[in-house]
Short mmCIF file of C-alpha atoms in Angstrom, two decimals:
data_model
loop_
_atom_site.label_atom_id
_atom_site.label_comp_id
_atom_site.label_asym_id
_atom_site.label_seq_id
_atom_site.Cartn_x
_atom_site.Cartn_y
_atom_site.Cartn_z
CA UNK A 3 134.00 105.85 36.36
CA UNK A 4 134.09 108.39 33.59
CA UNK A 5 135.33 111.87 34.88
CA UNK A 6 133.17 114.96 33.95
CA UNK A 7 134.84 117.50 31.51
CA UNK A 8 133.56 121.15 31.03
CA UNK A 9 133.16 120.22 27.38
CA UNK A 10 130.94 117.24 27.80
CA UNK A 11 127.17 117.86 28.45
CA UNK A 12 126.06 116.43 31.78
CA UNK A 13 123.54 113.41 31.28
CA UNK A 14 120.15 113.86 32.91
CA UNK A 15 119.17 112.22 36.22
CA UNK A 16 120.32 112.88 39.69
CA UNK A 17 123.88 113.82 40.62
CA UNK A 18 125.11 111.76 43.65
CA UNK A 19 128.58 113.54 43.83
CA UNK A 20 127.75 115.33 47.10
CA UNK A 21 126.54 112.36 49.12
CA UNK A 22 129.83 111.48 50.68
CA UNK A 23 130.25 115.19 51.74
CA UNK A 24 126.60 115.35 53.21
CA UNK A 25 127.54 111.95 55.04
CA UNK A 26 130.40 113.62 56.60
CA UNK A 27 128.74 116.85 57.54
CA UNK A 28 125.72 115.06 59.10
CA UNK A 29 128.15 113.07 61.40
CA UNK A 30 129.72 116.31 62.44
CA UNK A 31 126.44 117.82 63.08
CA UNK A 32 125.30 114.86 65.31
CA UNK A 33 128.32 115.16 67.21
CA UNK A 34 127.61 118.73 68.18
CA UNK A 35 124.09 117.63 69.24
CA UNK A 36 122.03 118.90 66.22
CA UNK A 37 120.29 117.07 63.44
CA UNK A 38 119.82 118.11 59.92
CA UNK A 39 116.33 119.49 59.04
CA UNK A 40 114.05 116.60 57.59
CA UNK A 41 112.54 117.08 54.15
CA UNK A 42 108.84 118.24 54.37
CA UNK A 43 106.59 115.09 53.89
CA UNK A 44 102.84 115.09 53.39
CA UNK A 45 102.27 112.12 55.72
CA UNK A 46 98.97 112.04 54.25
CA UNK A 47 95.67 110.30 53.41
CA UNK A 48 94.57 110.57 49.86
CA UNK A 49 92.00 108.31 47.94
CA UNK A 50 89.75 108.16 44.99
CA UNK A 51 86.71 106.35 44.08
CA UNK A 52 84.88 106.02 40.63
CA UNK A 53 81.06 106.69 40.69
CA UNK A 54 78.27 106.54 38.13
CA UNK A 55 79.19 109.77 36.31
CA UNK A 56 82.71 110.27 37.17
CA UNK A 57 85.43 110.21 39.89
CA UNK A 58 85.71 111.69 43.39
CA UNK A 59 89.11 112.52 44.74
CA UNK A 60 89.75 113.31 48.46
CA UNK A 61 92.72 114.31 50.53
CA UNK A 62 93.63 115.77 54.04
CA UNK A 63 95.45 118.96 54.34
CA UNK A 64 98.51 118.32 56.81
CA UNK A 65 102.02 118.64 55.87
CA UNK A 66 104.63 117.52 58.32
CA UNK A 67 108.18 118.06 58.76
CA UNK A 68 109.46 115.30 61.04
CA UNK A 69 107.09 115.32 63.92
CA UNK A 70 105.99 119.13 63.48
CA UNK A 71 103.12 120.11 61.39
CA UNK A 72 104.78 122.60 58.74
CA UNK A 73 101.38 123.45 57.14
CA UNK A 74 98.02 123.04 58.56
CA UNK A 75 96.10 123.67 55.39
CA UNK A 76 98.19 122.62 52.33
CA UNK A 77 96.55 121.71 49.17
CA UNK A 78 97.11 118.16 47.96
CA UNK A 79 94.90 117.90 45.10
CA UNK A 80 96.77 119.13 42.02
CA UNK A 81 95.59 120.37 38.70
CA UNK A 82 96.78 118.51 35.74
CA UNK A 83 94.25 119.33 32.97
CA UNK A 84 90.66 120.66 32.91
CA UNK A 85 89.28 117.27 33.20
CA UNK A 86 92.06 115.53 35.08
CA UNK A 87 93.31 116.11 38.86
CA UNK A 88 95.99 114.33 40.86
CA UNK A 89 96.37 113.81 44.59
CA UNK A 90 99.83 113.52 45.93
CA UNK A 91 101.50 111.70 48.90
CA UNK A 92 105.07 111.41 49.83
CA UNK A 93 107.75 114.14 49.55
CA UNK A 94 105.77 117.54 49.09
CA UNK A 95 108.34 119.11 46.62
CA UNK A 96 108.29 115.83 44.47
CA UNK A 97 104.49 115.64 44.33
CA UNK A 98 104.15 119.41 43.30
CA UNK A 99 106.82 119.38 40.79
CA UNK A 100 105.87 116.38 39.29
CA UNK A 101 102.48 117.12 38.71
CA UNK A 102 103.32 120.71 37.51
CA UNK A 103 105.68 119.21 34.81
CA UNK A 104 103.25 116.60 33.64
CA UNK A 105 100.37 119.03 33.43
CA UNK A 106 102.62 121.45 31.28
CA UNK A 107 103.62 118.66 28.89
CA UNK A 108 100.02 117.52 28.79
CA UNK A 109 98.75 120.74 27.71
CA UNK A 110 101.41 120.97 24.90
CA UNK A 111 100.25 117.38 24.02
CA UNK A 112 96.58 118.43 23.85
CA UNK A 113 97.25 121.48 21.68
CA UNK A 114 99.50 119.19 19.43
CA UNK A 115 96.64 116.45 19.16
CA UNK A 116 93.80 119.05 19.10
CA UNK A 117 91.95 116.78 21.54
CA UNK A 118 91.19 117.21 25.29
CA UNK A 119 93.73 115.07 27.06
CA UNK A 120 93.11 111.35 28.32
CA UNK A 121 93.86 110.15 31.97
CA UNK A 122 95.65 107.15 30.33
CA UNK A 123 98.21 109.57 28.78
CA UNK A 124 98.72 111.41 32.05
CA UNK A 125 99.32 107.87 33.63
CA UNK A 126 101.96 107.03 30.92
CA UNK A 127 103.97 110.24 31.24
CA UNK A 128 103.92 110.12 35.15
CA UNK A 129 105.05 106.42 35.35
CA UNK A 130 107.64 106.50 32.71
CA UNK A 131 109.13 109.75 34.40
CA UNK A 132 109.09 108.10 37.90
CA UNK A 133 110.63 104.79 36.48
CA UNK A 134 113.34 106.78 34.94
CA UNK A 135 114.25 108.16 38.38
CA UNK A 136 114.06 104.64 39.69
CA UNK A 137 112.18 105.65 43.08
CA UNK A 138 114.29 108.67 44.00
CA UNK A 139 111.39 111.01 43.26
CA UNK A 140 109.30 110.03 46.31
CA UNK A 141 105.85 110.81 44.74
CA UNK A 142 102.81 108.46 45.40
CA UNK A 143 99.91 109.65 43.36
CA UNK A 144 96.19 109.16 42.93
CA UNK A 145 95.30 110.26 39.36
CA UNK A 146 91.75 110.69 38.44
CA UNK A 147 89.71 112.34 35.69
CA UNK A 148 86.92 111.98 33.05
CA UNK A 149 87.69 111.71 29.37
CA UNK A 150 86.01 110.74 26.18
CA UNK A 151 86.32 107.15 27.21
CA UNK A 152 84.67 107.60 30.51
CA UNK A 153 85.75 107.93 34.13
CA UNK A 154 89.20 106.64 35.16
CA UNK A 155 91.16 106.17 38.51
CA UNK A 156 94.85 105.14 38.67
CA UNK A 157 97.23 104.77 41.62
CA UNK A 158 100.94 105.45 40.95
CA UNK A 159 103.96 104.37 42.90
CA UNK A 160 107.29 106.05 43.31
CA UNK A 161 109.01 103.46 41.47
CA UNK A 162 106.73 103.79 38.43
CA UNK A 163 104.30 100.89 38.87
CA UNK A 164 100.50 101.82 38.28
CA UNK A 165 97.18 100.24 39.01
CA UNK A 166 93.92 100.96 37.59
CA UNK A 167 91.05 100.28 40.02
CA UNK A 168 87.56 101.51 40.98
CA UNK A 169 88.86 102.62 44.36
CA UNK A 170 92.37 103.64 45.60
CA UNK A 171 94.04 104.83 48.76
CA UNK A 172 97.69 106.30 49.24
CA UNK A 173 99.83 107.63 51.94
CA UNK A 174 100.45 106.90 55.65
CA UNK A 175 96.58 106.80 56.28
CA UNK A 176 95.96 104.54 53.38
CA UNK A 177 95.13 101.49 55.43
CA UNK A 178 92.51 103.31 57.45
CA UNK A 179 90.88 104.74 54.51
CA UNK A 180 90.95 101.41 52.53
CA UNK A 181 89.11 99.70 55.45
CA UNK A 182 86.30 102.25 54.99
CA UNK A 183 86.30 101.65 51.22
CA UNK A 184 86.45 97.89 51.48
CA UNK A 185 83.43 98.05 53.84
CA UNK A 186 81.00 100.47 51.97
CA UNK A 187 82.11 100.60 48.32
CA UNK A 188 79.45 99.80 45.93
CA UNK A 189 79.50 100.06 41.98
CA UNK A 190 77.85 102.87 40.29
CA UNK A 191 77.16 105.04 43.37
CA UNK A 192 75.24 108.50 43.16
CA UNK A 193 77.47 111.59 43.52
CA UNK A 194 76.22 112.32 47.11
CA UNK A 195 76.95 108.75 48.22
CA UNK A 196 80.53 108.79 46.69
CA UNK A 197 81.37 112.20 48.33
CA UNK A 198 79.98 110.81 51.66
CA UNK A 199 82.34 107.72 51.27
CA UNK A 200 85.44 109.58 50.34
CA UNK A 201 84.82 112.16 53.17
CA UNK A 202 84.52 109.27 55.67
CA UNK A 203 87.55 107.44 54.41
CA UNK A 204 89.81 110.73 54.71
CA UNK A 205 88.44 111.09 58.15
CA UNK A 206 89.43 107.65 59.12
CA UNK A 207 92.88 108.50 57.93
CA UNK A 208 92.78 111.82 59.81
CA UNK A 209 91.71 110.35 63.14
CA UNK A 210 93.73 107.35 63.16
CA UNK A 211 97.05 108.39 61.58
CA UNK A 212 99.48 110.75 63.10
CA UNK A 213 100.65 111.99 59.75
CA UNK A 214 97.31 113.01 58.45
CA UNK A 215 95.15 115.78 59.85
CA UNK A 216 93.16 119.08 59.53
CA UNK A 217 90.56 119.45 56.87
CA UNK A 218 89.23 117.41 54.20
CA UNK A 219 89.48 118.41 50.47
CA UNK A 220 87.38 116.99 47.68
CA UNK A 221 87.41 117.27 44.01
CA UNK A 222 84.52 115.75 42.17
CA UNK A 223 85.04 115.42 38.34
CA UNK A 224 82.35 114.69 36.01
CA UNK A 225 82.01 114.85 32.30
CA UNK A 226 80.99 118.60 32.00
CA UNK A 227 81.89 119.79 35.52
CA UNK A 228 84.69 120.07 38.14
CA UNK A 229 83.85 120.85 41.86
CA UNK A 230 86.95 121.75 43.79
CA UNK A 231 85.60 121.79 47.32
CA UNK A 232 88.11 123.08 49.67
CA UNK A 233 87.46 122.66 52.51
CA UNK A 234 84.74 120.34 52.16
CA UNK A 235 85.00 119.50 55.99
CA UNK A 236 86.69 120.86 58.79
CA UNK A 237 87.09 117.57 60.78
CA UNK A 238 89.24 119.13 63.31
CA UNK A 239 87.83 122.35 64.42
CA UNK A 240 90.06 124.33 67.12
CA UNK A 241 88.29 124.58 70.37
CA UNK A 242 87.41 127.96 72.03
CA UNK A 243 89.34 128.88 75.07
CA UNK A 244 87.28 128.92 78.17
CA UNK A 245 89.59 131.25 80.19
CA UNK A 246 91.67 134.07 79.24
CA UNK A 247 95.39 133.89 80.47
CA UNK A 248 96.49 137.52 79.63
CA UNK A 249 97.82 139.59 82.44
CA UNK A 250 96.25 142.92 83.04
CA UNK A 251 98.04 146.32 82.53
CA UNK A 252 99.73 147.32 85.81
CA UNK A 253 100.54 143.80 87.07
CA UNK A 254 104.24 144.56 86.40
CA UNK A 255 105.25 147.83 88.14
CA UNK A 256 107.05 150.38 85.93
CA UNK A 257 110.23 151.89 87.74
CA UNK A 258 111.63 154.34 84.98
CA UNK A 259 110.51 155.29 81.40
CA UNK A 260 112.94 156.62 78.77
CA UNK A 261 111.69 157.30 75.13
CA UNK A 262 114.27 157.84 72.38
CA UNK A 263 112.61 158.82 69.02
CA UNK A 264 114.34 157.27 65.98
CA UNK A 265 114.68 159.57 62.91
CA UNK A 266 113.59 156.90 60.20
CA UNK A 267 111.96 157.21 56.71
CA UNK A 268 109.52 154.74 55.81
CA UNK A 269 110.27 153.16 52.50
CA UNK A 270 108.06 150.14 52.13
CA UNK A 271 105.45 148.46 54.35
CA UNK A 272 104.66 144.77 53.70
CA UNK A 273 102.06 143.12 56.05
CA UNK A 274 102.12 139.36 56.24
CA UNK A 275 99.42 137.75 58.46
CA UNK A 276 100.78 134.89 60.50
CA UNK A 277 98.23 132.01 61.40
CA UNK A 278 97.84 132.48 65.01
CA UNK A 279 94.77 130.45 65.31
CA UNK B 26 106.33 94.76 43.98
CA UNK B 27 104.95 91.46 43.52
CA UNK B 28 106.13 87.89 44.79
CA UNK B 29 103.45 85.83 42.82
CA UNK B 30 102.68 82.48 41.35
CA UNK B 31 102.56 82.43 37.52
CA UNK B 32 102.14 79.68 35.11
CA UNK B 33 101.93 78.87 31.41
CA UNK B 34 101.19 75.50 29.72
CA UNK B 35 101.35 74.57 25.92
CA UNK B 36 98.55 72.27 24.35
CA UNK B 37 98.09 71.34 20.74
CA UNK B 38 96.57 74.51 19.22
CA UNK B 39 97.47 77.05 21.80
CA UNK B 40 98.54 77.91 25.31
CA UNK B 41 96.84 78.50 28.66
CA UNK B 42 98.26 81.04 31.11
CA UNK B 43 97.39 81.71 34.59
CA UNK B 44 98.44 84.13 37.46
CA UNK B 45 97.32 84.91 41.16
CA UNK B 46 96.12 88.69 41.51
CA UNK B 47 98.31 89.95 44.74
CA UNK B 48 100.51 92.90 44.62
CA UNK B 49 102.13 93.74 48.14
CA UNK B 50 104.15 96.63 49.33
CA UNK B 51 105.88 94.75 52.41
CA UNK B 52 102.97 93.34 54.45
CA UNK B 53 100.22 95.47 52.75
CA UNK B 54 98.25 94.30 49.79
CA UNK B 55 98.32 97.31 47.41
CA UNK B 56 96.07 95.51 44.84
CA UNK B 57 94.09 92.38 45.35
CA UNK B 58 92.81 92.15 42.06
CA UNK B 59 96.02 92.75 39.89
CA UNK B 60 96.02 91.58 36.19
CA UNK B 61 99.49 90.09 35.81
CA UNK B 62 98.52 88.52 32.51
CA UNK B 63 99.60 91.41 30.12
CA UNK B 64 98.71 91.60 26.44
CA UNK B 65 101.91 92.11 24.14
CA UNK B 66 100.26 91.54 20.94
CA UNK B 67 96.93 90.08 19.53
CA UNK B 68 97.82 86.54 20.40
CA UNK B 69 100.79 86.87 22.58
CA UNK B 70 100.60 87.45 26.07
CA UNK B 71 103.33 87.58 29.21
CA UNK B 72 102.99 86.85 32.75
CA UNK B 73 104.80 89.16 35.11
CA UNK B 74 106.62 88.27 38.32
CA UNK B 75 109.10 90.44 40.56
CA UNK B 76 109.08 94.28 40.65
CA UNK B 77 105.83 95.66 39.50
CA UNK B 78 107.37 98.83 38.22
CA UNK B 79 110.20 96.94 36.39
CA UNK B 80 107.86 94.52 34.52
CA UNK B 81 105.36 97.15 33.60
CA UNK B 82 108.13 99.21 32.09
CA UNK B 83 109.47 96.35 30.21
CA UNK B 84 106.14 95.10 29.09
CA UNK B 85 105.37 98.60 27.71
CA UNK B 86 108.66 98.86 26.03
CA UNK B 87 108.32 95.35 24.45
CA UNK B 88 104.72 96.02 23.29
CA UNK B 89 105.78 98.99 21.50
CA UNK B 90 108.82 97.36 19.81
CA UNK B 91 106.68 94.39 18.79
CA UNK B 92 103.84 96.58 17.54
CA UNK B 93 106.38 98.61 15.39
CA UNK B 94 108.00 95.25 14.06
CA UNK B 95 104.55 93.70 13.35
CA UNK B 96 103.77 96.86 11.18
CA UNK B 97 107.25 96.63 9.27
CA UNK B 98 106.69 93.03 8.69
CA UNK B 99 103.07 93.37 7.69
CA UNK B 100 102.14 90.24 9.61
CA UNK B 101 101.58 88.75 12.95
CA UNK B 102 104.95 88.54 14.95
CA UNK B 103 106.14 85.20 16.33
CA UNK B 104 106.11 84.34 19.99
CA UNK B 105 109.84 83.78 19.76
CA UNK B 106 110.35 87.27 18.81
CA UNK B 107 108.43 88.54 21.68
CA UNK B 108 110.43 86.16 24.03
CA UNK B 109 113.76 87.39 22.43
CA UNK B 110 112.74 91.21 22.84
CA UNK B 111 112.18 90.33 26.51
CA UNK B 112 115.29 88.36 26.94
CA UNK B 113 117.46 91.10 25.39
CA UNK B 114 116.21 93.79 27.82
CA UNK B 115 116.29 91.55 30.72
CA UNK B 116 119.95 90.36 30.26
CA UNK B 117 121.25 93.85 29.24
CA UNK B 118 119.88 95.40 32.43
CA UNK B 119 120.08 92.29 34.49
CA UNK B 120 121.89 94.11 37.52
CA UNK B 121 119.19 96.98 37.70
CA UNK B 122 116.11 94.87 36.96
CA UNK B 123 114.10 92.46 39.04
CA UNK B 124 111.80 90.78 36.67
CA UNK B 125 110.78 87.15 35.86
CA UNK B 126 108.75 86.68 32.78
CA UNK B 127 106.72 83.82 31.22
CA UNK B 128 105.85 84.79 27.43
CA UNK B 129 103.37 82.64 25.91
CA UNK B 130 101.07 82.77 22.74
CA UNK B 131 100.21 81.40 19.42
CA UNK B 132 101.46 82.14 16.03
CA UNK B 133 101.19 80.40 12.61
CA UNK B 134 104.69 78.96 12.27
CA UNK B 135 105.02 76.76 15.48
CA UNK B 136 101.49 76.99 17.15
CA UNK B 137 101.29 77.24 20.79
CA UNK B 138 104.55 78.11 22.52
CA UNK B 139 105.74 78.88 26.17
CA UNK B 140 109.09 80.62 26.81
CA UNK B 141 110.49 81.46 30.14
CA UNK B 142 112.74 84.38 30.81
CA UNK B 143 113.66 84.26 34.53
CA UNK B 144 115.90 86.75 36.51
CA UNK B 145 119.18 87.18 35.02
CA UNK B 146 118.01 87.05 31.31
CA UNK B 147 118.22 83.30 30.13
CA UNK B 148 115.46 82.41 27.54
CA UNK B 149 114.37 78.81 26.93
CA UNK B 150 111.35 77.18 25.57
CA UNK B 151 109.28 74.72 27.68
CA UNK B 152 106.31 72.53 27.38
CA UNK B 153 104.98 74.30 30.70
CA UNK B 154 106.64 76.68 33.01
CA UNK B 155 106.09 77.99 36.55
CA UNK B 156 107.45 81.02 38.09
CA UNK B 157 107.27 83.58 41.22
CA UNK B 158 107.66 82.90 44.79
CA UNK B 159 104.75 80.69 45.01
CA UNK B 160 106.12 78.35 42.26
CA UNK B 161 108.59 76.70 44.82
CA UNK B 162 105.61 74.97 46.41
CA UNK B 163 104.22 73.34 43.57
CA UNK B 164 107.23 71.83 41.63
CA UNK B 165 106.32 68.55 42.98
CA UNK B 166 102.73 68.88 42.04
CA UNK B 167 103.29 70.12 38.30
CA UNK B 168 106.10 67.55 37.81
CA UNK B 169 103.85 64.62 38.88
CA UNK B 170 100.57 65.82 37.37
CA UNK B 171 101.64 66.94 33.80
CA UNK B 172 101.06 64.89 30.90
CA UNK B 173 101.74 65.88 27.40
CA UNK B 174 98.84 65.90 24.83
CA UNK B 175 96.45 67.45 27.32
CA UNK B 176 93.36 69.24 25.78
CA UNK B 177 92.54 72.76 26.45
CA UNK B 178 89.95 72.24 29.35
CA UNK B 179 92.47 69.71 30.90
CA UNK B 180 95.27 72.52 30.81
CA UNK B 181 92.90 74.92 32.38
CA UNK B 182 92.11 72.60 35.13
CA UNK B 183 95.75 71.81 35.76
CA UNK B 184 96.72 75.43 35.82
CA UNK B 185 93.63 76.37 38.20
CA UNK B 186 94.62 73.39 40.45
CA UNK B 187 98.52 74.23 40.55
CA UNK B 188 97.72 77.99 41.28
CA UNK B 189 95.25 77.13 44.07
CA UNK B 190 97.69 75.03 45.80
CA UNK B 191 100.51 77.68 45.50
CA UNK B 192 98.17 80.46 46.82
CA UNK B 193 97.08 78.35 49.77
CA UNK B 194 100.67 77.89 50.80
CA UNK B 195 102.47 81.15 49.68
CA UNK B 196 101.69 84.26 51.73
CA UNK B 197 102.52 86.59 48.82
CA UNK B 198 100.16 84.98 46.40
CA UNK B 199 96.50 85.13 46.62
CA UNK B 200 93.25 86.84 45.46
CA UNK B 201 91.57 85.67 42.33
CA UNK B 202 93.05 83.16 39.91
CA UNK B 203 93.18 84.74 36.34
CA UNK B 204 93.28 82.42 33.34
CA UNK B 205 93.86 83.13 29.61
CA UNK B 206 93.66 80.59 26.91
CA UNK B 207 95.24 81.66 23.62
CA UNK B 208 94.59 79.89 20.30
CA UNK B 209 94.21 80.32 16.56
CA UNK B 210 90.72 81.48 17.06
CA UNK B 211 91.78 84.44 19.63
CA UNK B 212 92.20 85.06 23.28
CA UNK B 213 89.57 83.58 26.12
CA UNK B 214 89.91 85.17 29.52
CA UNK B 215 88.51 83.76 32.80
CA UNK B 216 88.45 84.72 36.39
CA UNK B 217 88.11 82.44 39.30
CA UNK B 218 86.99 84.04 42.39
CA UNK B 219 88.25 83.08 45.92
CA UNK B 220 85.28 81.01 46.87
CA UNK B 221 85.22 79.17 43.65
CA UNK B 222 88.84 78.01 43.68
CA UNK B 223 89.27 74.22 43.56
CA UNK B 224 89.49 72.66 47.12
CA UNK B 225 91.94 70.04 48.21
CA UNK B 226 91.80 67.66 51.17
CA UNK B 227 93.76 69.59 53.53
CA UNK B 228 91.92 72.78 53.50
#
């Protein structure tokens, strides 16, 4: 193994130097009874379908950290270019960053060529990057868009293989969604039909897969128009509590009361609302 | 990735290539209509088996290299050149790659040719070649059925029969049969759907 000297520029790719140290730390942690935090994954059901005038992309909105829901309303349909969007499943950070990098490179490419970008170009860039990292970037993507050559839909796997198909699903809920597609997909559907089909496929994922949940986001891409519908459907509405469990004031008797005023100067006030729904 | 059945046969004046259409991730079929016959140049194709990501990346790289070479040469490239480019890449990175490829096509110098580049990076020309996980089930069939000097239609029938038998027995092969016939006049592609596959006595 070549040793790294200060003068040598480090080659690209991941550095696995700390893997041994991390393994030792994890072993010690488990001995004390704790576990290391799990990377936030998006569980997920994502899918896409080609219809008469364009493509419809759909996604659920649940992000999980192990068995806990980290984000009830995260956005999994990422912008790549004005006419191309990409749904991402797998490790949340990987899908977010990968799509942002390719979106940036694609914009520079479009300015350089003087033409609107093509979906095939985005596909090439994504697959070549993911192959270079040999699957260590855990991003499974559904890429869709409309360009000068018509509507296109690709599925891209973490190791860098891609498939160009009329309908695709990815993520832990992909089998449930694919079942819906295999039953009801037809060529040259109308926009309304296609939206309903995608909505039903994502709903199948939400209700039958623990890793998917919350709302359904849709993105309808046609030649001259993008409809980013977030949320399209709130499949899981939180119920209204029928009883109030709050205790009335005076339930607990107060014995003594001692008020000490603190002499403080208010420098800055920041209010961040928590989602207590 | 795909476990597969792929096949290519030489005839006088060209080659016939065939493949199944199933790509699996574990037990789930990720794509049931995959096209494993990839065009490398106008009259040179390759059949891909092994890891989908690896073979797609290799095929893209070789397509680029061969296209560049053809422009420099100002004539159509040889099938042997394409096969050599595959072999260089598959041998150099043999530890990292999982790719079994059959390169076939037509060129002016030697007519129809089939070259096999299995995992490990060997390259050898054969009158016909089979590959992929499903090929194990049809070695007996192809060895007994193959005759030299078959016509294009006979080769197409031979390939379709062999692939159907393999798909019947191999769990990781299935879907439709994709065929391509390459000759001096060009490329002719065909698809045989599931219900139109040749049937045999045991089914």
